[in-house]
mmCIF file of C-alpha atoms and ligand atoms in Angstrom:
data_model
loop_
_atom_site.group_PDB
_atom_site.id
_atom_site.type_symbol
_atom_site.label_atom_id
_atom_site.label_comp_id
_atom_site.label_asym_id
_atom_site.label_seq_id
_atom_site.Cartn_x
_atom_site.Cartn_y
_atom_site.Cartn_z
ATOM 1 C CA MET A 1 32.852 12.531 30.131
ATOM 2 C CA ALA A 2 36.541 13.138 29.520
ATOM 3 C CA GLY A 3 38.946 13.036 32.438
ATOM 4 C CA GLU A 4 38.243 12.993 36.195
ATOM 5 C CA PRO A 5 34.941 14.416 37.524
ATOM 6 C CA VAL A 6 35.364 17.853 38.884
ATOM 7 C CA ASN A 7 32.073 18.196 40.763
ATOM 8 C CA VAL A 8 29.231 16.122 42.251
ATOM 9 C CA ASN A 9 27.001 16.568 39.178
ATOM 10 C CA GLU A 10 29.681 14.887 37.114
ATOM 11 C CA PHE A 11 29.783 12.039 39.566
ATOM 12 C CA GLN A 12 26.039 11.721 39.072
ATOM 13 C CA GLU A 13 26.629 11.244 35.393
ATOM 14 C CA LEU A 14 29.236 8.564 36.084
ATOM 15 C CA ALA A 15 26.706 6.809 38.416
ATOM 16 C CA ARG A 16 24.128 6.914 35.646
ATOM 17 C CA GLN A 17 26.565 5.190 33.269
ATOM 18 C CA ALA A 18 27.523 2.601 35.859
ATOM 19 C CA LEU A 19 24.129 1.526 37.145
ATOM 20 C CA PRO A 20 21.181 -0.459 35.747
ATOM 21 C CA LYS A 21 18.308 1.915 35.139
ATOM 22 C CA MET A 22 16.148 0.433 37.934
ATOM 23 C CA TYR A 23 18.792 1.297 40.556
ATOM 24 C CA TYR A 24 19.808 4.642 39.111
ATOM 25 C CA ASP A 25 16.143 5.678 39.091
ATOM 26 C CA TYR A 26 15.797 4.438 42.708
ATOM 27 C CA TYR A 27 18.729 6.549 43.861
ATOM 28 C CA THR A 28 17.895 9.754 42.016
ATOM 29 C CA GLY A 29 14.151 9.763 42.219
ATOM 30 C CA GLY A 30 11.715 11.661 44.368
ATOM 31 C CA ALA A 31 8.026 11.529 45.124
ATOM 32 C CA GLU A 32 5.235 12.112 42.598
ATOM 33 C CA ASP A 33 5.776 15.275 40.473
ATOM 34 C CA GLN A 34 9.222 15.622 42.012
ATOM 35 C CA HIS A 35 8.543 19.257 42.693
ATOM 36 C CA THR A 36 10.282 19.148 46.074
ATOM 37 C CA LEU A 37 13.139 17.197 44.515
ATOM 38 C CA LYS A 38 13.901 20.034 42.172
ATOM 39 C CA GLU A 39 13.221 22.706 44.834
ATOM 40 C CA ASN A 40 15.722 21.113 47.287
ATOM 41 C CA VAL A 41 18.485 21.991 44.824
ATOM 42 C CA GLU A 42 17.056 25.144 43.248
ATOM 43 C CA ALA A 43 16.215 26.819 46.567
ATOM 44 C CA PHE A 44 19.986 26.986 47.304
ATOM 45 C CA CYS A 45 20.387 29.034 44.056
ATOM 46 C CA ARG A 46 18.094 31.744 45.543
ATOM 47 C CA ILE A 47 20.374 32.321 48.480
ATOM 48 C CA ILE A 48 23.268 34.698 47.912
ATOM 49 C CA ILE A 49 26.546 34.756 49.833
ATOM 50 C CA ARG A 50 27.758 38.025 51.268
ATOM 51 C CA PRO A 51 31.502 37.683 51.335
ATOM 52 C CA ARG A 52 33.883 39.785 53.512
ATOM 53 C CA ILE A 53 37.237 40.853 52.137
ATOM 54 C CA LEU A 54 40.640 41.534 53.529
ATOM 55 C CA VAL A 55 40.448 38.923 56.219
ATOM 56 C CA ASP A 56 43.542 36.795 56.875
ATOM 57 C CA VAL A 57 42.359 33.490 55.439
ATOM 58 C CA SER A 58 45.796 31.917 55.104
ATOM 59 C CA ARG A 59 44.616 29.126 57.478
ATOM 60 C CA ILE A 60 41.165 27.640 57.207
ATOM 61 C CA ASP A 61 39.920 25.224 59.825
ATOM 62 C CA MET A 62 36.719 23.405 58.922
ATOM 63 C CA SER A 63 36.664 21.106 61.935
ATOM 64 C CA THR A 64 33.777 20.980 64.318
ATOM 65 C CA THR A 65 32.193 18.868 67.086
ATOM 66 C CA ILE A 66 29.032 16.793 66.642
ATOM 67 C CA LEU A 67 27.458 15.400 69.762
ATOM 68 C CA GLY A 68 30.904 15.584 71.398
ATOM 69 C CA HIS A 69 32.723 13.907 68.456
ATOM 70 C CA LYS A 70 35.427 15.936 66.731
ATOM 71 C CA THR A 71 35.099 15.771 62.971
ATOM 72 C CA SER A 72 37.176 17.230 60.166
ATOM 73 C CA ALA A 73 34.255 19.146 58.588
ATOM 74 C CA PRO A 74 30.544 19.887 59.193
ATOM 75 C CA ILE A 75 29.660 17.017 56.893
ATOM 76 C CA MET A 76 28.070 13.577 57.686
ATOM 77 C CA VAL A 77 27.141 10.750 55.426
ATOM 78 C CA ALA A 78 23.347 10.579 55.387
ATOM 79 C CA PRO A 79 21.770 7.183 55.989
ATOM 80 C CA THR A 80 20.700 5.913 52.587
ATOM 81 C CA ALA A 81 19.438 2.440 51.868
ATOM 82 C CA MET A 82 20.919 -0.569 50.069
ATOM 83 C CA HIS A 83 24.416 0.462 48.975
ATOM 84 C CA LYS A 84 25.174 -2.976 47.501
ATOM 85 C CA LEU A 85 22.875 -2.011 44.657
ATOM 86 C CA ALA A 86 25.321 0.776 43.907
ATOM 87 C CA HIS A 87 28.567 -1.180 44.427
ATOM 88 C CA PRO A 88 29.361 -4.781 45.458
ATOM 89 C CA GLU A 89 31.193 -3.611 48.667
ATOM 90 C CA GLY A 90 28.147 -1.640 49.788
ATOM 91 C CA GLU A 91 28.078 0.228 53.050
ATOM 92 C CA VAL A 92 31.516 -1.116 54.036
ATOM 93 C CA ALA A 93 33.063 0.918 51.216
ATOM 94 C CA THR A 94 30.936 3.949 52.105
ATOM 95 C CA ALA A 95 32.032 3.768 55.718
ATOM 96 C CA ARG A 96 35.636 3.397 54.797
ATOM 97 C CA GLY A 97 35.400 6.441 52.507
ATOM 98 C CA ALA A 98 33.882 8.447 55.388
ATOM 99 C CA ALA A 99 36.623 7.219 57.707
ATOM 100 C CA ALA A 100 39.307 8.277 55.262
ATOM 101 C CA CYS A 101 37.863 11.765 55.257
ATOM 102 C CA ASP A 102 37.340 11.793 58.975
ATOM 103 C CA VAL A 103 33.611 12.486 58.833
ATOM 104 C CA ILE A 104 30.707 10.708 60.588
ATOM 105 C CA MET A 105 29.061 7.753 58.847
ATOM 106 C CA GLY A 106 25.259 7.436 59.082
ATOM 107 C CA LEU A 107 24.237 3.879 58.493
ATOM 108 C CA SER A 108 20.687 3.119 57.223
ATOM 109 C CA TYR A 109 18.403 0.635 58.968
ATOM 110 C CA MET A 110 17.904 -0.694 55.364
ATOM 111 C CA SER A 111 21.601 -1.328 54.756
ATOM 112 C CA THR A 112 22.841 -4.254 52.702
ATOM 113 C CA CYS A 113 25.850 -4.822 54.929
ATOM 114 C CA THR A 114 25.241 -5.715 58.518
ATOM 115 C CA VAL A 115 25.823 -3.438 61.457
ATOM 116 C CA GLU A 116 28.625 -5.819 62.540
ATOM 117 C CA GLU A 117 30.295 -5.785 59.070
ATOM 118 C CA VAL A 118 30.327 -2.016 58.957
ATOM 119 C CA ALA A 119 31.552 -1.638 62.544
ATOM 120 C CA SER A 120 34.463 -4.012 62.089
ATOM 121 C CA SER A 121 35.570 -2.587 58.728
ATOM 122 C CA CYS A 122 36.322 1.051 59.637
ATOM 123 C CA ASN A 123 37.057 3.356 62.490
ATOM 124 C CA ALA A 124 34.615 6.135 61.461
ATOM 125 C CA VAL A 125 32.379 7.554 64.144
ATOM 126 C CA ARG A 126 29.066 5.870 63.280
ATOM 127 C CA PHE A 127 25.442 6.816 63.874
ATOM 128 C CA PHE A 128 22.711 4.224 63.225
ATOM 129 C CA GLN A 129 19.371 5.286 61.671
ATOM 130 C CA ILE A 130 16.202 3.426 62.488
ATOM 131 C CA TYR A 131 12.680 3.016 61.310
ATOM 132 C CA VAL A 132 10.169 1.526 63.690
ATOM 133 C CA TYR A 133 8.717 -1.665 62.596
ATOM 134 C CA LYS A 134 5.340 -3.081 63.674
ATOM 135 C CA ARG A 135 7.622 -5.823 65.098
ATOM 136 C CA ARG A 136 9.049 -3.576 67.784
ATOM 137 C CA ASP A 137 11.213 -6.496 68.981
ATOM 138 C CA ILE A 138 13.200 -6.239 65.708
ATOM 139 C CA THR A 139 13.729 -2.506 66.062
ATOM 140 C CA ALA A 140 14.856 -2.946 69.678
ATOM 141 C CA LEU A 141 17.231 -5.715 68.620
ATOM 142 C CA MET A 142 18.740 -3.494 65.908
ATOM 143 C CA VAL A 143 19.223 -0.665 68.349
ATOM 144 C CA HIS A 144 20.949 -3.009 70.749
ATOM 145 C CA ARG A 145 23.169 -4.377 68.052
ATOM 146 C CA ALA A 146 24.167 -0.917 66.952
ATOM 147 C CA GLU A 147 24.893 -0.001 70.619
ATOM 148 C CA LYS A 148 26.907 -3.161 71.162
ATOM 149 C CA ASN A 149 28.923 -2.461 67.929
ATOM 150 C CA GLY A 150 30.121 0.977 68.999
ATOM 151 C CA PHE A 151 27.625 3.206 67.169
ATOM 152 C CA ARG A 152 27.478 6.575 68.948
ATOM 153 C CA ALA A 153 23.961 7.728 68.290
ATOM 154 C CA ILE A 154 20.547 6.686 66.967
ATOM 155 C CA ILE A 155 18.818 8.626 64.253
ATOM 156 C CA LEU A 156 15.011 8.137 64.350
ATOM 157 C CA THR A 157 13.638 8.856 60.875
ATOM 158 C CA ALA A 158 10.208 10.219 61.616
ATOM 159 C CA ASP A 159 8.884 11.196 58.184
ATOM 160 C CA THR A 160 8.093 7.693 56.963
ATOM 161 C CA PRO A 161 4.952 6.190 58.469
ATOM 162 C CA ARG A 162 4.392 5.001 54.856
ATOM 163 C CA LEU A 163 6.656 5.147 51.880
ATOM 164 C CA GLY A 164 6.255 8.149 49.535
ATOM 165 C CA ARG A 165 4.989 7.409 46.002
ATOM 166 C CA ARG A 166 8.078 7.101 43.876
ATOM 167 C CA GLU A 167 6.674 6.586 40.443
ATOM 168 C CA ALA A 168 9.912 5.441 38.758
ATOM 169 C CA ASP A 169 10.111 2.551 41.299
ATOM 170 C CA ILE A 170 6.522 1.686 40.552
ATOM 171 C CA LYS A 171 7.179 1.549 36.869
ATOM 172 C CA ASN A 172 10.396 -0.298 37.200
ATOM 173 C CA LYS A 173 8.799 -2.773 39.685
ATOM 174 C CA MET A 174 11.769 -1.990 41.888
ATOM 175 C CA VAL A 175 13.125 -5.143 43.510
ATOM 176 C CA ALA A 176 14.836 -5.169 46.879
ATOM 177 C CA PRO A 177 17.204 -7.871 48.164
ATOM 178 C CA GLN A 178 16.921 -9.675 51.401
ATOM 179 C CA LEU A 179 18.608 -7.394 53.922
ATOM 180 C CA LYS A 180 21.222 -9.271 55.883
ATOM 181 C CA ASN A 181 20.515 -7.472 59.064
ATOM 182 C CA PHE A 182 17.035 -8.926 59.144
ATOM 183 C CA GLU A 183 17.854 -12.396 57.969
ATOM 184 C CA GLY A 184 15.767 -14.920 59.970
ATOM 185 C CA LEU A 185 13.641 -12.037 61.352
ATOM 186 C CA ILE A 186 11.676 -10.618 58.505
ATOM 187 C CA SER A 187 11.676 -11.085 54.737
ATOM 188 C CA THR A 188 12.506 -7.865 52.896
ATOM 189 C CA GLU A 189 12.640 -9.532 49.492
ATOM 190 C CA TYR A 190 9.267 -9.106 47.776
ATOM 191 C CA VAL A 191 9.075 -10.181 44.199
ATOM 192 C CA SER A 192 5.858 -9.085 42.596
ATOM 193 C CA ASP A 193 5.175 -7.417 39.236
ATOM 194 C CA LYS A 194 2.505 -5.198 40.747
ATOM 195 C CA GLY A 195 4.726 -2.155 41.359
ATOM 196 C CA SER A 196 7.500 -1.117 43.821
ATOM 197 C CA ASN A 197 8.525 -4.067 45.897
ATOM 198 C CA ILE A 198 10.057 -1.666 48.386
ATOM 199 C CA GLU A 199 6.786 0.113 48.870
ATOM 200 C CA ALA A 200 5.056 -3.251 49.401
ATOM 201 C CA PHE A 201 7.616 -4.277 51.976
ATOM 202 C CA ALA A 202 7.326 -0.922 53.849
ATOM 203 C CA ALA A 203 3.540 -1.083 53.796
ATOM 204 C CA GLY A 204 3.699 -4.380 55.701
ATOM 205 C CA ALA A 205 6.566 -3.712 58.028
ATOM 206 C CA PHE A 206 6.663 -0.071 59.040
ATOM 207 C CA ASP A 207 4.575 1.011 62.060
ATOM 208 C CA ALA A 208 2.330 3.856 60.903
ATOM 209 C CA SER A 209 0.909 4.211 64.416
ATOM 210 C CA PHE A 210 4.237 5.192 65.980
ATOM 211 C CA CYS A 211 3.891 8.703 67.369
ATOM 212 C CA TRP A 212 5.197 11.203 69.913
ATOM 213 C CA LYS A 213 4.006 9.240 72.958
ATOM 214 C CA ASP A 214 6.069 6.279 71.798
ATOM 215 C CA ILE A 215 9.351 8.224 72.057
ATOM 216 C CA ALA A 216 9.444 7.229 75.726
ATOM 217 C CA TRP A 217 9.649 3.553 74.621
ATOM 218 C CA LEU A 218 12.553 4.361 72.275
ATOM 219 C CA LYS A 219 14.386 6.196 74.990
ATOM 220 C CA SER A 220 13.824 3.309 77.365
ATOM 221 C CA ILE A 221 15.659 0.829 75.140
ATOM 222 C CA THR A 222 18.894 2.767 74.674
ATOM 223 C CA LYS A 223 21.361 4.931 76.413
ATOM 224 C CA LEU A 224 22.634 6.498 73.195
ATOM 225 C CA PRO A 225 21.647 10.029 72.230
ATOM 226 C CA ILE A 226 18.816 10.092 69.719
ATOM 227 C CA LEU A 227 18.434 12.501 66.853
ATOM 228 C CA ILE A 228 15.146 13.081 65.156
ATOM 229 C CA LYS A 229 15.203 13.205 61.353
ATOM 230 C CA GLY A 230 12.420 14.728 59.246
ATOM 231 C CA VAL A 231 11.531 17.930 61.099
ATOM 232 C CA LEU A 232 10.270 20.697 58.764
ATOM 233 C CA THR A 233 8.273 22.987 61.100
ATOM 234 C CA SER A 234 8.802 25.055 64.241
ATOM 235 C CA GLU A 235 5.872 23.226 65.763
ATOM 236 C CA ASP A 236 7.597 19.835 65.433
ATOM 237 C CA ALA A 237 10.953 21.292 66.490
ATOM 238 C CA ILE A 238 9.452 22.418 69.769
ATOM 239 C CA LYS A 239 7.858 18.982 70.303
ATOM 240 C CA ALA A 240 11.121 17.285 69.564
ATOM 241 C CA ILE A 241 12.888 19.283 72.228
ATOM 242 C CA GLU A 242 10.119 18.505 74.757
ATOM 243 C CA ALA A 243 10.424 14.819 73.879
ATOM 244 C CA GLY A 244 14.135 15.001 74.832
ATOM 245 C CA PHE A 245 15.866 14.408 71.468
ATOM 246 C CA ALA A 246 19.594 15.215 71.501
ATOM 247 C CA GLY A 247 19.391 16.924 68.141
ATOM 248 C CA ILE A 248 17.173 17.698 65.150
ATOM 249 C CA ILE A 249 17.791 16.923 61.523
ATOM 250 C CA VAL A 250 15.832 19.203 59.132
ATOM 251 C CA SER A 251 15.042 16.902 56.275
ATOM 252 C CA ASN A 252 12.409 15.988 53.763
ATOM 253 C CA HIS A 253 14.004 12.618 53.087
ATOM 254 C CA GLY A 254 15.692 13.846 49.881
ATOM 255 C CA ALA A 255 12.209 14.708 48.545
ATOM 256 C CA ARG A 256 11.182 11.068 48.475
ATOM 257 C CA GLN A 257 8.320 11.235 50.930
ATOM 258 C CA LEU A 258 5.782 14.162 50.694
ATOM 259 C CA ASP A 259 5.853 15.995 47.408
ATOM 260 C CA TYR A 260 5.259 19.742 47.810
ATOM 261 C CA ALA A 261 6.891 19.653 51.264
ATOM 262 C CA PRO A 262 9.134 22.662 51.447
ATOM 263 C CA ALA A 263 12.760 22.650 50.199
ATOM 264 C CA THR A 264 14.647 22.028 53.319
ATOM 265 C CA ILE A 265 16.949 25.071 53.081
ATOM 266 C CA SER A 266 13.799 27.241 52.957
ATOM 267 C CA VAL A 267 12.717 26.080 56.422
ATOM 268 C CA LEU A 268 16.008 25.578 58.203
ATOM 269 C CA GLU A 269 15.930 28.967 59.801
ATOM 270 C CA GLU A 270 12.346 28.567 61.050
ATOM 271 C CA VAL A 271 13.524 25.386 62.933
ATOM 272 C CA VAL A 272 16.750 27.018 64.126
ATOM 273 C CA LEU A 273 14.790 29.967 65.595
ATOM 274 C CA ALA A 274 12.368 27.667 67.342
ATOM 275 C CA VAL A 275 15.077 25.578 68.846
ATOM 276 C CA GLN A 276 16.864 28.593 70.365
ATOM 277 C CA GLY A 277 20.159 26.750 70.634
ATOM 278 C CA LYS A 278 18.802 24.085 73.024
ATOM 279 C CA VAL A 279 19.974 21.251 70.867
ATOM 280 C CA PRO A 280 22.086 21.151 67.640
ATOM 281 C CA VAL A 281 20.170 21.464 64.350
ATOM 282 C CA PHE A 282 21.441 19.462 61.405
ATOM 283 C CA PHE A 283 20.386 19.684 57.779
ATOM 284 C CA ASP A 284 20.058 17.656 54.643
ATOM 285 C CA GLY A 285 18.487 17.863 51.138
ATOM 286 C CA GLY A 286 19.993 18.998 47.910
ATOM 287 C CA VAL A 287 23.615 19.496 49.057
ATOM 288 C CA ARG A 288 25.722 19.317 45.924
ATOM 289 C CA ARG A 289 28.272 22.029 46.472
ATOM 290 C CA GLY A 290 30.501 23.497 49.232
ATOM 291 C CA THR A 291 28.580 26.763 48.827
ATOM 292 C CA ASP A 292 25.371 24.798 49.831
ATOM 293 C CA ILE A 293 27.085 23.654 53.006
ATOM 294 C CA PHE A 294 28.223 27.229 53.721
ATOM 295 C CA LYS A 295 24.655 28.542 53.257
ATOM 296 C CA ALA A 296 23.214 25.907 55.572
ATOM 297 C CA LEU A 297 25.779 26.786 58.246
ATOM 298 C CA ALA A 298 25.045 30.467 57.831
ATOM 299 C CA LEU A 299 21.346 29.749 58.414
ATOM 300 C CA GLY A 300 22.169 27.917 61.630
ATOM 301 C CA ALA A 301 22.922 24.319 60.839
ATOM 302 C CA LYS A 302 25.655 22.684 62.889
ATOM 303 C CA ALA A 303 26.456 20.285 59.960
ATOM 304 C CA VAL A 304 24.944 18.852 56.867
ATOM 305 C CA LEU A 305 24.185 15.311 55.864
ATOM 306 C CA ILE A 306 24.888 14.248 52.233
ATOM 307 C CA GLY A 307 22.787 11.511 50.653
ATOM 308 C CA ARG A 308 22.767 11.114 46.899
ATOM 309 C CA SER A 309 26.164 12.759 46.404
ATOM 310 C CA VAL A 310 27.814 10.016 48.364
ATOM 311 C CA VAL A 311 25.871 7.267 46.599
ATOM 312 C CA TYR A 312 26.930 8.713 43.209
ATOM 313 C CA GLY A 313 30.584 8.510 44.288
ATOM 314 C CA LEU A 314 29.997 4.894 45.473
ATOM 315 C CA ALA A 315 28.316 3.856 42.322
ATOM 316 C CA ALA A 316 31.003 5.443 40.156
ATOM 317 C CA LYS A 317 34.145 4.266 41.972
ATOM 318 C CA GLY A 318 33.353 2.451 45.200
ATOM 319 C CA GLU A 319 35.238 3.500 48.362
ATOM 320 C CA ARG A 320 37.547 5.746 46.265
ATOM 321 C CA GLY A 321 34.541 7.524 44.780
ATOM 322 C CA VAL A 322 32.989 8.120 48.255
ATOM 323 C CA LYS A 323 36.275 9.574 49.365
ATOM 324 C CA GLN A 324 36.552 11.784 46.304
ATOM 325 C CA VAL A 325 33.032 13.142 46.683
ATOM 326 C CA ILE A 326 33.447 13.988 50.375
ATOM 327 C CA GLN A 327 36.927 15.464 49.676
ATOM 328 C CA MET A 328 35.470 17.516 46.819
ATOM 329 C CA LEU A 329 32.771 18.972 49.078
ATOM 330 C CA LYS A 330 35.328 19.692 51.739
ATOM 331 C CA ASN A 331 37.581 21.399 49.226
ATOM 332 C CA GLU A 332 34.738 23.526 47.905
ATOM 333 C CA LEU A 333 33.632 24.453 51.451
ATOM 334 C CA GLU A 334 37.178 25.453 52.311
ATOM 335 C CA LEU A 335 37.390 27.641 49.243
ATOM 336 C CA THR A 336 34.001 29.195 49.994
ATOM 337 C CA MET A 337 35.100 30.027 53.499
ATOM 338 C CA ALA A 338 38.331 31.611 52.287
ATOM 339 C CA LEU A 339 36.583 33.668 49.658
ATOM 340 C CA SER A 340 33.914 34.777 52.187
ATOM 341 C CA GLY A 341 36.430 35.740 54.894
ATOM 342 C CA CYS A 342 35.632 32.894 57.348
ATOM 343 C CA CYS A 343 38.570 31.045 58.866
ATOM 344 C CA THR A 344 36.558 28.560 60.976
ATOM 345 C CA VAL A 345 33.017 27.296 60.787
ATOM 346 C CA TYR A 346 32.251 29.447 63.827
ATOM 347 C CA ASP A 347 33.003 32.532 61.802
ATOM 348 C CA ILE A 348 30.120 31.691 59.414
ATOM 349 C CA THR A 349 27.205 33.845 60.537
ATOM 350 C CA ARG A 350 23.701 34.771 59.437
ATOM 351 C CA SER A 351 25.055 37.964 57.877
ATOM 352 C CA HIS A 352 27.013 35.913 55.413
ATOM 353 C CA VAL A 353 23.889 35.093 53.401
ATOM 354 C CA LYS A 354 20.890 36.912 51.977
ATOM 355 C CA THR A 355 17.748 34.914 51.297
ATOM 356 C CA GLU A 356 15.341 35.619 48.394
ATOM 357 C CA LYS A 357 12.897 37.315 50.702
ATOM 358 C CA GLU A 358 15.550 39.670 51.975
ATOM 359 C CA MET A 359 16.633 40.587 48.466
ATOM 360 C CA LEU A 360 13.082 41.769 47.747
ATOM 361 C CA HIS A 361 13.181 44.225 50.566
HETATM 362 C C1 FNR B 1 17.427 8.045 51.397
HETATM 363 N N1 FNR B 1 17.135 8.535 52.663
HETATM 364 C C2 FNR B 1 17.008 7.715 53.698
HETATM 365 N N2 FNR B 1 16.801 8.192 54.949
HETATM 366 C C3 FNR B 1 16.686 7.363 56.049
HETATM 367 O O1 FNR B 1 16.502 7.862 57.101
HETATM 368 N N3 FNR B 1 16.781 6.035 55.849
HETATM 369 C C4 FNR B 1 16.961 5.448 54.699
HETATM 370 O O2 FNR B 1 17.102 4.234 54.520
HETATM 371 C C5 FNR B 1 17.049 6.320 53.518
HETATM 372 N N4 FNR B 1 17.204 5.761 52.292
HETATM 373 C C6 FNR B 1 17.476 6.602 51.206
HETATM 374 C C7 FNR B 1 17.801 6.096 49.950
HETATM 375 C C8 FNR B 1 18.026 6.889 48.962
HETATM 376 C C9 FNR B 1 18.374 6.279 47.609
HETATM 377 C C10 FNR B 1 18.024 8.299 49.124
HETATM 378 C C11 FNR B 1 18.367 9.257 47.967
HETATM 379 C C12 FNR B 1 17.717 8.851 50.295
HETATM 380 C C13 FNR B 1 17.205 10.029 52.876
HETATM 381 C C14 FNR B 1 18.539 10.521 53.212
HETATM 382 O O3 FNR B 1 18.943 10.150 54.513
HETATM 383 C C15 FNR B 1 18.701 12.036 53.121
HETATM 384 O O4 FNR B 1 17.672 12.603 53.909
HETATM 385 C C16 FNR B 1 18.586 12.586 51.699
HETATM 386 O O5 FNR B 1 19.232 11.678 50.856
HETATM 387 C C17 FNR B 1 19.201 14.001 51.650
HETATM 388 O O6 FNR B 1 19.059 14.512 50.362
HETATM 389 P P1 FNR B 1 20.182 14.487 49.212
HETATM 390 O O7 FNR B 1 21.500 14.719 49.839
HETATM 391 O O8 FNR B 1 20.094 13.083 48.659
HETATM 392 O O9 FNR B 1 19.696 15.477 48.314
#
């Protein structure tokens, strides 16, 4: 590619050139037929923006508030695993990129830098994502370490009782490193030639029995607000509110868990309507453009999380690449708002988009 990348897809191409095939496949891949993976992106194409003209858009303000934290834009870094496979500086570089753009950093439970390293290396507002291990003591310890190190919320990822079947990882016999957070607690480094080592690790470590009644335990070990990630239906949205979550993240895990789960943008509104404004609803899956963010906000999301886009920036150029990707999405959102007649994120309403179903009528 000649010259600087001008959009996220071009960053993906740079990431492909920078990474060994095993890791590139790990970052890009989805589950099984990857139907949902394609849909996550394509479903955005079926939503049309309804712009308003002759609005004074000489000043655009994208800032918003997330769980009481002011942020420059309705964008957060999604928790994604093992950033050192993308770049030697790992999550520290990602967090610094997020801090430079004044957006919230979501740190994965499966990070390659420790909670302490990330906390001491940047001043971004940080949320910590967790899985629940069979060894609950380890999960509790991680939550306490996050709390002690100034993380401001916990994200419970609830769509992963087992790992989805990611066939590229099986073929590549994907190898995971020992994660530093868990050194001396649990071995994450499986080296077998039978298939995905990550899948083998998850099968042994993740607690598939964890369910709604166990949320009381999670709430008992932390004072931090807890978001639930992985909600795709109104039924679960209502349960999440009853369970006392501080917010809901509509997510299908970047299409890496259940194939033929819906594209997230196609179920966002169902969840928003069920929640009735009781807690904020966040969104992730397939965000590659500022117009995608605009559409998610119009359908009721408070903010979006970006997963692969950030990883592509990291793989291509480290901290600078993360910064460029986030800035690129912010610039695109700002332009979309200006061209749609919205000066602030609060001006973006349901009437600014038309879904495929509505176009048929
Ligand atoms: C993820 N995701 C994820 N989610 C989570 O809660 N904990 C994790 O450790 C990971 N790890 C992870 C690794 C990789 C390589 C990817 C691509 C994704 C899911 C992530 O938080 C988010 O839901 C999706 O990435 C959003 O979709 P996009 O933006 O990647 O299309």
